[in-house]
Coordinates of C-alpha atoms and ligand atoms in Angstrom, one line a residue:
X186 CA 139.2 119.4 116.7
X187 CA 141.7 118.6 119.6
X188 CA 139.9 116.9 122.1
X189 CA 142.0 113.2 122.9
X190 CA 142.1 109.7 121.3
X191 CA 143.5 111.4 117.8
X192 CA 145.7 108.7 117.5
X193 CA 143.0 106.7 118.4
X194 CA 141.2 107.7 116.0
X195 CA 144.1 107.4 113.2
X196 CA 144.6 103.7 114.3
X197 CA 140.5 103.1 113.9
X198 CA 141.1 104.2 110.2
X199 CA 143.9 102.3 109.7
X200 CA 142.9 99.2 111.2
X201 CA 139.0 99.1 110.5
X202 CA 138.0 100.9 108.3
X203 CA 140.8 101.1 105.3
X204 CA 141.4 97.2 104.7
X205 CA 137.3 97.0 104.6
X206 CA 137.2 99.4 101.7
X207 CA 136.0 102.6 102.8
X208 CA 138.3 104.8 100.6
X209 CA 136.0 107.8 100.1
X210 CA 138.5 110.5 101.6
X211 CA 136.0 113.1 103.0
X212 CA 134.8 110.2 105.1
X213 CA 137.8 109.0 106.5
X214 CA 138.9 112.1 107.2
X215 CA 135.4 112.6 109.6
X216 CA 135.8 109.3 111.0
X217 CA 139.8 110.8 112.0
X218 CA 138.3 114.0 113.5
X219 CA 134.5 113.6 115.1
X220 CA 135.5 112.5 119.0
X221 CA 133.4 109.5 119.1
X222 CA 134.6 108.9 122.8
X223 CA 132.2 112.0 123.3
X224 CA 129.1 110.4 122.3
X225 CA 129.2 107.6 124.9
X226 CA 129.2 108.0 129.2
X227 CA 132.2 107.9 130.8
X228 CA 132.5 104.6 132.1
X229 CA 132.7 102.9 128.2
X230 CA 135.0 106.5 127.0
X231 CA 137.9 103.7 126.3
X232 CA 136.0 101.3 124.7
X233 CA 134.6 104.1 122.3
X234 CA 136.7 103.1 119.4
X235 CA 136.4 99.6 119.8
X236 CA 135.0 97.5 116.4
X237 CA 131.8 96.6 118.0
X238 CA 128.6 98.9 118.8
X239 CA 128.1 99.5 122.5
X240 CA 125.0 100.4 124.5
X241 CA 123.7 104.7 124.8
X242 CA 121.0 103.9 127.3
X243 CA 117.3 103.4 126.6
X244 CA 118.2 99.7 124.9
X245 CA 119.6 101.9 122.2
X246 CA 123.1 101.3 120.7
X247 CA 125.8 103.9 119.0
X248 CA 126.7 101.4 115.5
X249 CA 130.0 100.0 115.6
X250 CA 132.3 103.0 113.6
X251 CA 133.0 100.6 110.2
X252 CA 129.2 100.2 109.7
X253 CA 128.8 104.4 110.4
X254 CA 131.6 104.5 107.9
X255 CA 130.2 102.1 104.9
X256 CA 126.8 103.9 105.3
X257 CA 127.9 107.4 104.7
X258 CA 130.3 106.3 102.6
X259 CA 126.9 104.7 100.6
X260 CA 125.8 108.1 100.4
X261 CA 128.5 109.8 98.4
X262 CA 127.7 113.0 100.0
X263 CA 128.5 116.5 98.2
X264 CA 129.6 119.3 100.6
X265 CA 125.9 121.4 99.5
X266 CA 123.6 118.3 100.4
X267 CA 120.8 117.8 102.8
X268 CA 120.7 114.8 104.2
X269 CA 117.8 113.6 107.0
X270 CA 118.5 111.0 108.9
X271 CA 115.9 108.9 111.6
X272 CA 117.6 107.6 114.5
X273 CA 119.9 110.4 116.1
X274 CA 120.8 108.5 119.3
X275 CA 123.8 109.7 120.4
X276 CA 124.5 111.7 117.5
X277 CA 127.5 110.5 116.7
X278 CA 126.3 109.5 112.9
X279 CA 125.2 112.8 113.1
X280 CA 128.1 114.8 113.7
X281 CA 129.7 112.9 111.0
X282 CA 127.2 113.4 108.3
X283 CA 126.9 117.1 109.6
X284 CA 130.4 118.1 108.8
X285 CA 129.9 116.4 105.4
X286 CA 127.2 118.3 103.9
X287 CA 125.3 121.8 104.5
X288 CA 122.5 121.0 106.5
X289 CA 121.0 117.6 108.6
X290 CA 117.8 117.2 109.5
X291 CA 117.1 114.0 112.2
X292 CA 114.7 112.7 114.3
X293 CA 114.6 110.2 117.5
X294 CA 111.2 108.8 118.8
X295 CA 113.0 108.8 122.2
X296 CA 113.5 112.2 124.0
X297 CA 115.8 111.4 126.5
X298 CA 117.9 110.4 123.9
X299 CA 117.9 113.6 122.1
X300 CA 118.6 115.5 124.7
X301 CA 121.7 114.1 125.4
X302 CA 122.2 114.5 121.3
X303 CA 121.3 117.9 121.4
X304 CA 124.0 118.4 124.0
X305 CA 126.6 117.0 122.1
X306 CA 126.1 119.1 118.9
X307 CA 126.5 122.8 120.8
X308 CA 129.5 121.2 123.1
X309 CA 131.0 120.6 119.8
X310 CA 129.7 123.7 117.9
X311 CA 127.8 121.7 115.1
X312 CA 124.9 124.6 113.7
X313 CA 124.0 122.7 110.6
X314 CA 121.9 120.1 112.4
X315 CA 118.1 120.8 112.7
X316 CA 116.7 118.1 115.3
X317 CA 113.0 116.5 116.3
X318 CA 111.4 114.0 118.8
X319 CA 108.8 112.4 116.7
X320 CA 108.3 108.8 114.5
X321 CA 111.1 109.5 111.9
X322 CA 108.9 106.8 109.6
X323 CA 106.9 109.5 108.4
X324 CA 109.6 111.7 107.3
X325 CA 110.3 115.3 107.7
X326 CA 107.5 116.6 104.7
X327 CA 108.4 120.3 105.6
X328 CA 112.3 120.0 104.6
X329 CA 111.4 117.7 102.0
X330 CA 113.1 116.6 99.4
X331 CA 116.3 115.1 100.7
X332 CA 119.8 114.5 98.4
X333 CA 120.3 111.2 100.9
X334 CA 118.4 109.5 103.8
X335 CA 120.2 107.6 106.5
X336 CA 118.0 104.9 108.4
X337 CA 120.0 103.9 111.6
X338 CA 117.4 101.4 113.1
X339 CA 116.1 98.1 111.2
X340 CA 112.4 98.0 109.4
X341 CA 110.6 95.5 107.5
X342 CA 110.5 97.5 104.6
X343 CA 111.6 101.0 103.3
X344 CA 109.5 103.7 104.6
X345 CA 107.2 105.4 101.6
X346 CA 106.9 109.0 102.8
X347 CA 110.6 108.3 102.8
X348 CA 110.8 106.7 99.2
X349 CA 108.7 109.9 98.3
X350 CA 110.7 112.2 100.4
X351 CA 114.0 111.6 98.7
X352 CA 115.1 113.8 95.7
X353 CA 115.7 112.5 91.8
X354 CA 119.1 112.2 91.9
X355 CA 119.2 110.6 95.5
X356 CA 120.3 108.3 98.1
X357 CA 118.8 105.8 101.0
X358 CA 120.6 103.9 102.8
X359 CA 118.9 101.5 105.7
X360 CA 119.0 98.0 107.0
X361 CA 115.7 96.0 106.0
X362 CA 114.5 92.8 106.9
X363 CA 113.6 90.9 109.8
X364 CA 113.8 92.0 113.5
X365 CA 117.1 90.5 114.6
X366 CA 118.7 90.2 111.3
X367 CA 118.7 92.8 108.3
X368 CA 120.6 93.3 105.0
X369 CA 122.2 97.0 104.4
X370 CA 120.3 98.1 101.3
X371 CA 120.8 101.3 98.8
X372 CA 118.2 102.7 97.6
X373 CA 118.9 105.2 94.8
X374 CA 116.2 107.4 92.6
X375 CA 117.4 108.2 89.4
X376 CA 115.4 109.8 86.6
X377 CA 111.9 108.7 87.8
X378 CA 113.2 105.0 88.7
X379 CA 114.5 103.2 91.8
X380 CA 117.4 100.3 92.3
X381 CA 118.1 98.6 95.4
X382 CA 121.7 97.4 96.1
X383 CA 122.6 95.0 99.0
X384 CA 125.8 95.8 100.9
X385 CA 126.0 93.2 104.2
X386 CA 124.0 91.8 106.9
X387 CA 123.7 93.6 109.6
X388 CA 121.8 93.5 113.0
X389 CA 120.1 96.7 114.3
X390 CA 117.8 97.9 116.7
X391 CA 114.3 98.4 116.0
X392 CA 112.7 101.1 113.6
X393 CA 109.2 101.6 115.8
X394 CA 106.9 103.7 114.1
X395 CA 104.1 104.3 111.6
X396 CA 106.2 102.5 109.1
X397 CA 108.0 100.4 110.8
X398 CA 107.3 98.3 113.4
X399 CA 105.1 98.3 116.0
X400 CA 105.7 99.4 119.5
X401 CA 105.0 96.8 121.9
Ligands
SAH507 N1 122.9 106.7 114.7 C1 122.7 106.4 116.1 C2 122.1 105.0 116.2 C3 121.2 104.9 117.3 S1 120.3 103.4 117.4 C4 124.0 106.6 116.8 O1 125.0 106.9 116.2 O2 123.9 106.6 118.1 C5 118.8 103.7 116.5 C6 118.0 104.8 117.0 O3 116.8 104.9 116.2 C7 117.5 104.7 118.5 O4 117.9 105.8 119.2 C8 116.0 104.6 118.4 O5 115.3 105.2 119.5 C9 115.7 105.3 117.1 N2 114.5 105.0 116.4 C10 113.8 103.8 116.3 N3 112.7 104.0 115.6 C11 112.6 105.3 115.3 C12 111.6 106.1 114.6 N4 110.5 105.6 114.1 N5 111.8 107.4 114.5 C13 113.0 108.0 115.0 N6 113.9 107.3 115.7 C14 113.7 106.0 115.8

């Protein structure tokens, strides 16, 4: 992909996301190559690889690239997985999970939003991503069961049609707790049995939905 800010992007990995211990090669590499710059309007294009999240419109926000990193990274994605993710925004997490594995599936409750998404994935030719507006909280039964979930917007708890949605051997990875202040946790299925693991505190916006919380 030639399309500006490689070096950029290089320094990003260098500086952000090495020393912070994302080492998983395949991920790095994405993070080098997927023109986040892309993903937000003009005006911010030179901020885009900042170490901070900025705004996509709608009161939304594109994560800050180290957090986009740790959570796929979480995910120890295989190049055959399907992965669903709820919370497209921009589709930047997107593109980066989609030239990971075979097939994404992800959903965003606000239409606006994933049009502008949508956009971005045939400008820069990405076929393995299978979108819908709808309340990601329930899942995606039809596609269902996933090798990893992604959750990019804070709940009070893990979804259960997610829970049940995710294959034995898989991965979650979402931030739970409260409104304005959640811990990253891993959720992994493994023979019949779940275990949580707790990365960092993070602050996201907020998963509205079914299973989530409620819109105002
Ligand atoms: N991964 C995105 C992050 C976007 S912020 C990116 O890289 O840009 C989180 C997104 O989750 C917002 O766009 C918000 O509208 C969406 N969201 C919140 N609750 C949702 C739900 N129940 N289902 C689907 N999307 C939801």
């Amino acid at each position: 992909m030639k399309n500006g800010y490689e070096k950029t992007r290089l320094r990003l990995v260098e500086e952000q996301l090495v020393p912070r211990g994302i080492h998983d090669s395949t991920v790095l590499h994405a993070m080098a190559t997927v023109p986040r710059h892309l993903f937000v309007e003009e005006a911010l294009r030179p901020q885009a690889y900042g170490d901070f999240p900025l705004p996509i419109g709608e009161g939304q926000t594109i994560s800050q690239p180290y957090i986009v990193a740790l959570m796929t990274q979480s995910l120890a994605l295989k190049k055959d997985d399907r992965v669903l993710e709820i919370g497209t925004g921009c589709g930047y997490q997107t593109a980066i999970l989609a030239t990971l594995c075979r097939q994404v599936y992800t959903v965003e409750r606000i239409k606006s939003l994933l049009a502008k998404a949508r956009r971005n994935f045939d400008l820069l030719q990405l076929f393995n991503i299978l979108s819908k507006a709808d309340d990601g909280t329930s899942g995606w039964a039809k596609h269902a069961p996933f090798d990893a979930i992604i959750v990019t917007a804070g709940g009070p708890k893990i979804p259960q049609p997610l829970v049940e949605q995710l294959a034995d051997p898989g991965l979650m990875v979402m931030p739970v707790g409260e409104s304005d202040a959640q811990a990253l946790t891993v959720l992994q299925k493994n023979n019949g049995k779940l275990s949580r693991q707790i990365m960092e505190n993070v602050r996201f916006v907020k998963l509205v939905g079914a299973h989530g919380w409620q819109a105002k």
